[in-house]
Tab-separated table of C-alpha atoms and ligand atoms in Angstrom:
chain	number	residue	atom	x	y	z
G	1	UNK	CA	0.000	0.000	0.000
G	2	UNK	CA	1.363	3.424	-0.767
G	3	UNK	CA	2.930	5.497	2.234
G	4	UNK	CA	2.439	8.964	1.836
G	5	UNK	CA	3.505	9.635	5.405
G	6	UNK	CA	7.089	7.809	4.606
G	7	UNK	CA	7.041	10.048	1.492
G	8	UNK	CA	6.462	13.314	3.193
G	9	UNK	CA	9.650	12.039	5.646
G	10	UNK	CA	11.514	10.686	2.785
G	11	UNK	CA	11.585	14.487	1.348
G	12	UNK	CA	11.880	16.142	4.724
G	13	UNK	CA	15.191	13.906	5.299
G	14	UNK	CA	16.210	14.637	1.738
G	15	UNK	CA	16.455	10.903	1.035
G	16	UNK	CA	15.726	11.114	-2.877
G	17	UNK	CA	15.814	7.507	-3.230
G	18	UNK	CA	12.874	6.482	-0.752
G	19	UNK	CA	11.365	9.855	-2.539
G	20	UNK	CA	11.376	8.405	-6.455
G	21	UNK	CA	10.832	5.058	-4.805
G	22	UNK	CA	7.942	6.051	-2.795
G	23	UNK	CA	6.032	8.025	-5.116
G	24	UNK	CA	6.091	5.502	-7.641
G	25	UNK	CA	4.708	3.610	-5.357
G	26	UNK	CA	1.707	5.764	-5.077
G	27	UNK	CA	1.313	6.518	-8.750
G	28	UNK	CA	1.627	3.010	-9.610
G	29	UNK	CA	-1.494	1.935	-7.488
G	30	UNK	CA	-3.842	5.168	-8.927
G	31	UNK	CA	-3.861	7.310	-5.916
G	32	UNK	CA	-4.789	11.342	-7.433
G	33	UNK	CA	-1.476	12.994	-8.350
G	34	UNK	CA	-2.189	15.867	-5.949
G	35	UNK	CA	-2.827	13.857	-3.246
G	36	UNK	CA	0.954	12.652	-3.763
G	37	UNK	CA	2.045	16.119	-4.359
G	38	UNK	CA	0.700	17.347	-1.050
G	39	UNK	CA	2.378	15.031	0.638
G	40	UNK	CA	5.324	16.093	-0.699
G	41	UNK	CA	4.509	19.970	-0.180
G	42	UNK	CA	4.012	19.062	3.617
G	43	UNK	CA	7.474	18.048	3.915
G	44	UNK	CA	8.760	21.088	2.178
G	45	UNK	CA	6.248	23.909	4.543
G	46	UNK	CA	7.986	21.738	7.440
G	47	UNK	CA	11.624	22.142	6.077
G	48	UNK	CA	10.741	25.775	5.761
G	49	UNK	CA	9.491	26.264	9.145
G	50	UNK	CA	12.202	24.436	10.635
G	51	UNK	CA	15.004	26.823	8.339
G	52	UNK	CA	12.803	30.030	9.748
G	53	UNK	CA	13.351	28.773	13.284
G	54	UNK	CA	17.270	27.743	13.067
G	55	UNK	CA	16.701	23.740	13.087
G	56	UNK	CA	17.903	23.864	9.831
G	57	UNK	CA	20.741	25.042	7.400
G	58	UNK	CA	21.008	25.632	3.808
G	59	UNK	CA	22.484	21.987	3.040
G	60	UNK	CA	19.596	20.181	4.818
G	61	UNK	CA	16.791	22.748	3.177
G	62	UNK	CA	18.622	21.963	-0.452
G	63	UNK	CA	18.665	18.070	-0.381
G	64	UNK	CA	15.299	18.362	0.731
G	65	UNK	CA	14.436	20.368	-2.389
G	66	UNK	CA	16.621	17.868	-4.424
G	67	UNK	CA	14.417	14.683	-3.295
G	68	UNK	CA	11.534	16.987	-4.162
G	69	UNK	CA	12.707	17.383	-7.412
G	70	UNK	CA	13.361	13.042	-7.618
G	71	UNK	CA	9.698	13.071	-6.507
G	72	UNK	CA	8.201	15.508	-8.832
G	73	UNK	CA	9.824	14.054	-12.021
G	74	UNK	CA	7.802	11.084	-11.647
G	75	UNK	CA	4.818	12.663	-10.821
G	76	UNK	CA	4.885	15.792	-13.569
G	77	UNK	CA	3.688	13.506	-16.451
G	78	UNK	CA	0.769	12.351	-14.314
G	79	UNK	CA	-0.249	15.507	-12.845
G	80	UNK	CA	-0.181	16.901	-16.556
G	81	UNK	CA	-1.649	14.218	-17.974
G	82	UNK	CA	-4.902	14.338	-15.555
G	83	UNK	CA	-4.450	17.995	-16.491
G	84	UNK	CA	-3.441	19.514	-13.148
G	85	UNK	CA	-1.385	22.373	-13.488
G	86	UNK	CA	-0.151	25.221	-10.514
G	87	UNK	CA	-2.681	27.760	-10.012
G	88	UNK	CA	-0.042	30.395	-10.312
G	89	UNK	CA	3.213	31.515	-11.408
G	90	UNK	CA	6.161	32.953	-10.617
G	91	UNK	CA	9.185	34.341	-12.159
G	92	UNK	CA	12.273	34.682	-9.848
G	93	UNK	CA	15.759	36.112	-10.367
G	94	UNK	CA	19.058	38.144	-8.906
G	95	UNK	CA	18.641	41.785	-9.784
G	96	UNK	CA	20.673	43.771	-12.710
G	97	UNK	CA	24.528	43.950	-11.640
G	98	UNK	CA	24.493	40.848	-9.186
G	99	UNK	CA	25.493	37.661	-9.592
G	100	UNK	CA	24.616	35.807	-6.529
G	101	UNK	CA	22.328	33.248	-7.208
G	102	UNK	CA	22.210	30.623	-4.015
G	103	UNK	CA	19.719	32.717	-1.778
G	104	UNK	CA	17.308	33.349	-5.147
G	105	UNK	CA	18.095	29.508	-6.252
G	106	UNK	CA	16.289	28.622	-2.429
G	107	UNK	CA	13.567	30.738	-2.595
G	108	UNK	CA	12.812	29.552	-6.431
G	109	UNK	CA	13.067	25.372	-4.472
G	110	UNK	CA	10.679	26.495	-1.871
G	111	UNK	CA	8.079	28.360	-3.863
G	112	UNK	CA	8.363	24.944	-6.502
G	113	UNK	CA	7.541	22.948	-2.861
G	114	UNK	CA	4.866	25.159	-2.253
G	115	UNK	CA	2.726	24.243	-5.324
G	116	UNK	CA	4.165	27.394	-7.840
G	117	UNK	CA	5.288	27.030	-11.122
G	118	UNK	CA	8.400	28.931	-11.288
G	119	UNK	CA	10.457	30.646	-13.642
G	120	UNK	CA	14.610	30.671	-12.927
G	121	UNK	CA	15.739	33.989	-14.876
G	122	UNK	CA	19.000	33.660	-13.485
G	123	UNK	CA	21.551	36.283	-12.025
G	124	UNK	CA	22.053	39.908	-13.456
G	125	UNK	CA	18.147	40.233	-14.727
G	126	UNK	CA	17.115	43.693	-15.904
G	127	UNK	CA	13.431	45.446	-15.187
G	128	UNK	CA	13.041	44.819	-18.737
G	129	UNK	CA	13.634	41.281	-18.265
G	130	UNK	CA	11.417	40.550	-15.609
G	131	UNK	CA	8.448	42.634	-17.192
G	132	UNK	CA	9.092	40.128	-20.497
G	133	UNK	CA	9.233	37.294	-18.829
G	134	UNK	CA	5.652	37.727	-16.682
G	135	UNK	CA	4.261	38.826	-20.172
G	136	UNK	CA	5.394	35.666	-21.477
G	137	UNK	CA	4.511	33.334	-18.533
G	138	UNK	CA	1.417	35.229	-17.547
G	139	UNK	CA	3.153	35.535	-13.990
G	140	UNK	CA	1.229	36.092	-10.973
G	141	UNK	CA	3.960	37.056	-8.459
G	142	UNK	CA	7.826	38.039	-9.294
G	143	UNK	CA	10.799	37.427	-6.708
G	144	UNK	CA	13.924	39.493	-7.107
G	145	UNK	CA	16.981	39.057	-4.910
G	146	UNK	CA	19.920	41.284	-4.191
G	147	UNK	CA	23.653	40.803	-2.106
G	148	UNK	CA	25.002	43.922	-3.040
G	149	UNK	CA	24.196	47.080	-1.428
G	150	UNK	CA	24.873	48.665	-4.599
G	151	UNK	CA	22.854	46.272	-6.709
G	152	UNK	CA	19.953	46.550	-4.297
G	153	UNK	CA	18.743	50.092	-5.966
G	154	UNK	CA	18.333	48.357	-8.775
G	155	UNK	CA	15.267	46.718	-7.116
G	156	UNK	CA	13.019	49.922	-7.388
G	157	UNK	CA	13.282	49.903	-10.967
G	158	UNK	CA	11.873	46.342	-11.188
G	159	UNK	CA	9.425	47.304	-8.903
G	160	UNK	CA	7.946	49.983	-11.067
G	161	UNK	CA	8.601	48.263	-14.132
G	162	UNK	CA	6.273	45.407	-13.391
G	163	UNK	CA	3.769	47.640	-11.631
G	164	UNK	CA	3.610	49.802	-14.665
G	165	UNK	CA	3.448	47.166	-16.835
G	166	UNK	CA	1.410	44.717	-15.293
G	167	UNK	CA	-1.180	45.863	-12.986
G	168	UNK	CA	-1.627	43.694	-10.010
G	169	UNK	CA	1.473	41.132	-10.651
G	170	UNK	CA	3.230	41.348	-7.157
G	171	UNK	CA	6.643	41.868	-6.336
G	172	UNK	CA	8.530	40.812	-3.704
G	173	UNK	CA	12.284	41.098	-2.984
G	174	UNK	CA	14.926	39.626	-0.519
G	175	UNK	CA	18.770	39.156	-0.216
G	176	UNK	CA	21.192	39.698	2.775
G	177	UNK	CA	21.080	43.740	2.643
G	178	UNK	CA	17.568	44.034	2.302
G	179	UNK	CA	15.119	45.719	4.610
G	180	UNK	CA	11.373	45.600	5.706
G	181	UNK	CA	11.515	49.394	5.068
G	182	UNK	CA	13.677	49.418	1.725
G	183	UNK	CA	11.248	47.157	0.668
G	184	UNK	CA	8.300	49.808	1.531
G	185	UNK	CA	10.099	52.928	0.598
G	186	UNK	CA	10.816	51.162	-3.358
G	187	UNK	CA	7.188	50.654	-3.089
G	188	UNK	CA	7.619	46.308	-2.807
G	189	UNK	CA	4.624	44.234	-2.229
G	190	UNK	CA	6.642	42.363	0.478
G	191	UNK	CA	10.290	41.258	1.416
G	192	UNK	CA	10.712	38.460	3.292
G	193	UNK	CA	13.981	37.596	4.959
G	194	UNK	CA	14.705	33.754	3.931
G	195	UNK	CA	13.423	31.439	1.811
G	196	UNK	CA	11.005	29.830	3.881
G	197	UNK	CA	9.491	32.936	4.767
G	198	UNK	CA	9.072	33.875	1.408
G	199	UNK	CA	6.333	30.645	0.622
G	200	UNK	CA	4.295	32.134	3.120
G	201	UNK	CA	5.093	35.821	1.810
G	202	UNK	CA	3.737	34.180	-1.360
G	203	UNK	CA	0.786	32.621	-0.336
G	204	UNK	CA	-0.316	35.136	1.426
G	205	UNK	CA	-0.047	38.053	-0.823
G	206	UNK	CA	-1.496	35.549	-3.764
G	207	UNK	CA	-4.400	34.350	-1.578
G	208	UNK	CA	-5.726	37.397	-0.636
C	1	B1M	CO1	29.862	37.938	-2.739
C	1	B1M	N1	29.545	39.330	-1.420
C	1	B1M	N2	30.687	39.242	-3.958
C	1	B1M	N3	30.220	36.405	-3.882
C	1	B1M	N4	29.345	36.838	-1.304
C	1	B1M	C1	28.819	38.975	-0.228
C	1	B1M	C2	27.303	39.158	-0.431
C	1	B1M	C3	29.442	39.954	0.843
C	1	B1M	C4	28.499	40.260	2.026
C	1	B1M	C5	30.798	39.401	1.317
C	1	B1M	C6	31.480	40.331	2.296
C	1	B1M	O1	32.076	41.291	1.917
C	1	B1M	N5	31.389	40.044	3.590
C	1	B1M	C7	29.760	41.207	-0.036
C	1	B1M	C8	28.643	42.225	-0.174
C	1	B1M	C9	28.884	43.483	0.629
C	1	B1M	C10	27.739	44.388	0.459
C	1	B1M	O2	27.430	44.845	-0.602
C	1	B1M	N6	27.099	44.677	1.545
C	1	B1M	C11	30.101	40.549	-1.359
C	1	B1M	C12	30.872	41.145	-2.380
C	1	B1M	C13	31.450	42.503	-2.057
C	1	B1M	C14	31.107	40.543	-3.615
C	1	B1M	C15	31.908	41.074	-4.795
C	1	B1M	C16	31.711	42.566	-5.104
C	1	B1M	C17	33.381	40.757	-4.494
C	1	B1M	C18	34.356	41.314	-5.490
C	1	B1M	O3	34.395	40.860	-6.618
C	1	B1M	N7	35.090	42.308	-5.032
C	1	B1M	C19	31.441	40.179	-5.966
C	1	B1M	C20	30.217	40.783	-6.660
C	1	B1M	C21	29.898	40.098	-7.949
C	1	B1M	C22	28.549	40.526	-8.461
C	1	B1M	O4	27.555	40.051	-7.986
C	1	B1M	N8	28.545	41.472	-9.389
C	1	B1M	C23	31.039	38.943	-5.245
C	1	B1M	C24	31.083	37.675	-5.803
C	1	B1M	C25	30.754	36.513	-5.149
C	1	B1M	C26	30.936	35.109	-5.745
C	1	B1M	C27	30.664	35.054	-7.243
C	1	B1M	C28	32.365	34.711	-5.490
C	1	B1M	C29	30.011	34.250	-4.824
C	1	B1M	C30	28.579	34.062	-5.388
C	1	B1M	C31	28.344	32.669	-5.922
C	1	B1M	C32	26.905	32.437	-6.227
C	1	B1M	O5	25.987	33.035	-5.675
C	1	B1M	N9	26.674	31.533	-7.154
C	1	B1M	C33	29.901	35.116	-3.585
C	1	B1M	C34	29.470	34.649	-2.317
C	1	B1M	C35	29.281	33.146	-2.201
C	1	B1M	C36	29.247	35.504	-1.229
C	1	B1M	C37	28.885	35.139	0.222
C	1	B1M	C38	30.153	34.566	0.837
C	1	B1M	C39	27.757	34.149	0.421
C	1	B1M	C40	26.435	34.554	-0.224
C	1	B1M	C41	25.485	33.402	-0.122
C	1	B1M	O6	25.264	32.664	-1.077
C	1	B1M	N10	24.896	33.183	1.077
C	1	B1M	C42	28.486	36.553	0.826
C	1	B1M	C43	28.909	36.723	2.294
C	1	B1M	C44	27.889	36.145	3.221
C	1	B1M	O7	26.694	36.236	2.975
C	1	B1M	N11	28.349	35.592	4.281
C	1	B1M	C45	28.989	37.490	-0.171
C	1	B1M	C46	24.015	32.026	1.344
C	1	B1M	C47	22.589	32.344	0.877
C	1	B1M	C48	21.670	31.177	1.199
C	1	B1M	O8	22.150	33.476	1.581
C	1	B1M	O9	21.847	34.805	-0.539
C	1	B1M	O10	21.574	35.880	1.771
C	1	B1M	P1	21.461	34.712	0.864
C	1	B1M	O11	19.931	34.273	0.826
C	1	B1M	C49	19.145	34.166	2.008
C	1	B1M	C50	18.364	35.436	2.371
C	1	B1M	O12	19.076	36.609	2.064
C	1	B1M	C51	17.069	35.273	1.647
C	1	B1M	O13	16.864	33.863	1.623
C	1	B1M	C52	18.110	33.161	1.701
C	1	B1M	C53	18.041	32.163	2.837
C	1	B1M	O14	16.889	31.488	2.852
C	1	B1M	N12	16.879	35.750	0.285
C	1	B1M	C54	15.629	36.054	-0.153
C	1	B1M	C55	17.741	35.899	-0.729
C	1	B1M	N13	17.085	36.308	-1.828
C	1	B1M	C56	15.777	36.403	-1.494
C	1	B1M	C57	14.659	36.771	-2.245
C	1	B1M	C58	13.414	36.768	-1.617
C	1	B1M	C59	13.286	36.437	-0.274
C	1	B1M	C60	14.384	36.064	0.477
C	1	B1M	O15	12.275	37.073	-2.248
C	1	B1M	C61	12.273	37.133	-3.642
């Protein structure tokens, strides 16, 4: 009989193995696709709680995301195929000028464990880019990250870009040198200081 609780462990542990092995499992005997996927999704809110409170580092939270991922690749075909697709979209990336990428590489993971579809634009992204790219993807919510203090100015131009743009497509930004209150005086939907923080930045602001 499929396990779903030994799934939602195998991911929290970051065993990928027990993760592809397990979810097999569960496709192979019928159960609904997002039944499996929320099993995984529980493991990944818990691996983000845990990372919020300090019980967790950045290793642990990316072989998490990494049996995810072994999960997922089995169960993509079937969730497309019974035509289930994320409800909404997101397009993440490092702002123009920086090229750190791990911080915006965890907060892309988490948002993929926390049902989004999400699309990686990579380091050094101008406004222009971003405003493309939710064009092209129909984006519902855009994450920008900066390390730099001098790249971080950079962030109000996104900001305005996409607001001018696209009406009502959030933006939300985070990275070692950024603020509550930078993120309030560029005129930010929200900022959210680590990666787990920003799923629940995500839901909320998409939810409401
Ligand atoms: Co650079 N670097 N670096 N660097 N680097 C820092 C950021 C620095 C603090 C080091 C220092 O001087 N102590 C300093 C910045 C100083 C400042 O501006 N205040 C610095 C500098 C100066 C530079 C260069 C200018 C150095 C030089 O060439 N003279 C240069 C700049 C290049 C450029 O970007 N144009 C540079 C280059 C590099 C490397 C390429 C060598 C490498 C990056 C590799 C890579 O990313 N692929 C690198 C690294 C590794 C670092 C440090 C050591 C580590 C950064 C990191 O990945 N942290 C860093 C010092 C440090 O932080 N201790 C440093 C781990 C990561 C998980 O944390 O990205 O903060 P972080 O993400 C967190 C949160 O911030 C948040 O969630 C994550 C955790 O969950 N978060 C978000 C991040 N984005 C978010 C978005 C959100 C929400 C939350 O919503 C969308």
């Amino acid at each position: 009989m499929a396990d779903l609780a030994a799934l939602t462990a195998a991911v929290e542990a970051g065993n990928r193995t027990d993760a592809a092995q397990l979810t097999q499992a569960a496709v192979d005997e019928g159960l609904d696709p997002r039944t499996i996927l929320g099993a995984m999704t529980t493991a990944m809110d818990t691996v983000g709680r845990k990372f919020q409170d300090g019980e967790l580092f950045v290793p642990e939270m990316l072989i998490a995301a990494r049996a995810m991922k072994a999960g997922t690749a089995i169960l993509e075909p079937v969730l497309l195929a019974a035509g289930v697709t994320p409800e909404f979209r997101a397009v993440v990336g490092t702002v123009e000028g920086d090229l750190h990428d791990i911080g915006k590489n965890l907060v892309g993971m988490m948002w993929k464990g926390g049902g989004l579809e999400v699309i990686d634009l990579g380091v050094n992204v101008s406004a222009d880019k971003f405003v493309a790219a939710v064009r092209e993807h129909d984006a519902h919510i855009v994450g920008v990250s900066a390390l730099l203090t001098t790249t971080m100015s950079n962030m109000r131009g996104v900001v305005e870009a996409v607001h001018a743009a696209t009406p009502g497509v959030r933006v939300v930004i985070g990275g070692a040198p950024v603020t509550p209150e930078f993120a309030a005086q560029i005129g930010a939907d929200g900022y959210a200081p680590d990666a787990g923080a920003a799923v629940d930045l995500a839901r909320g602001l998409l939810h409401a």
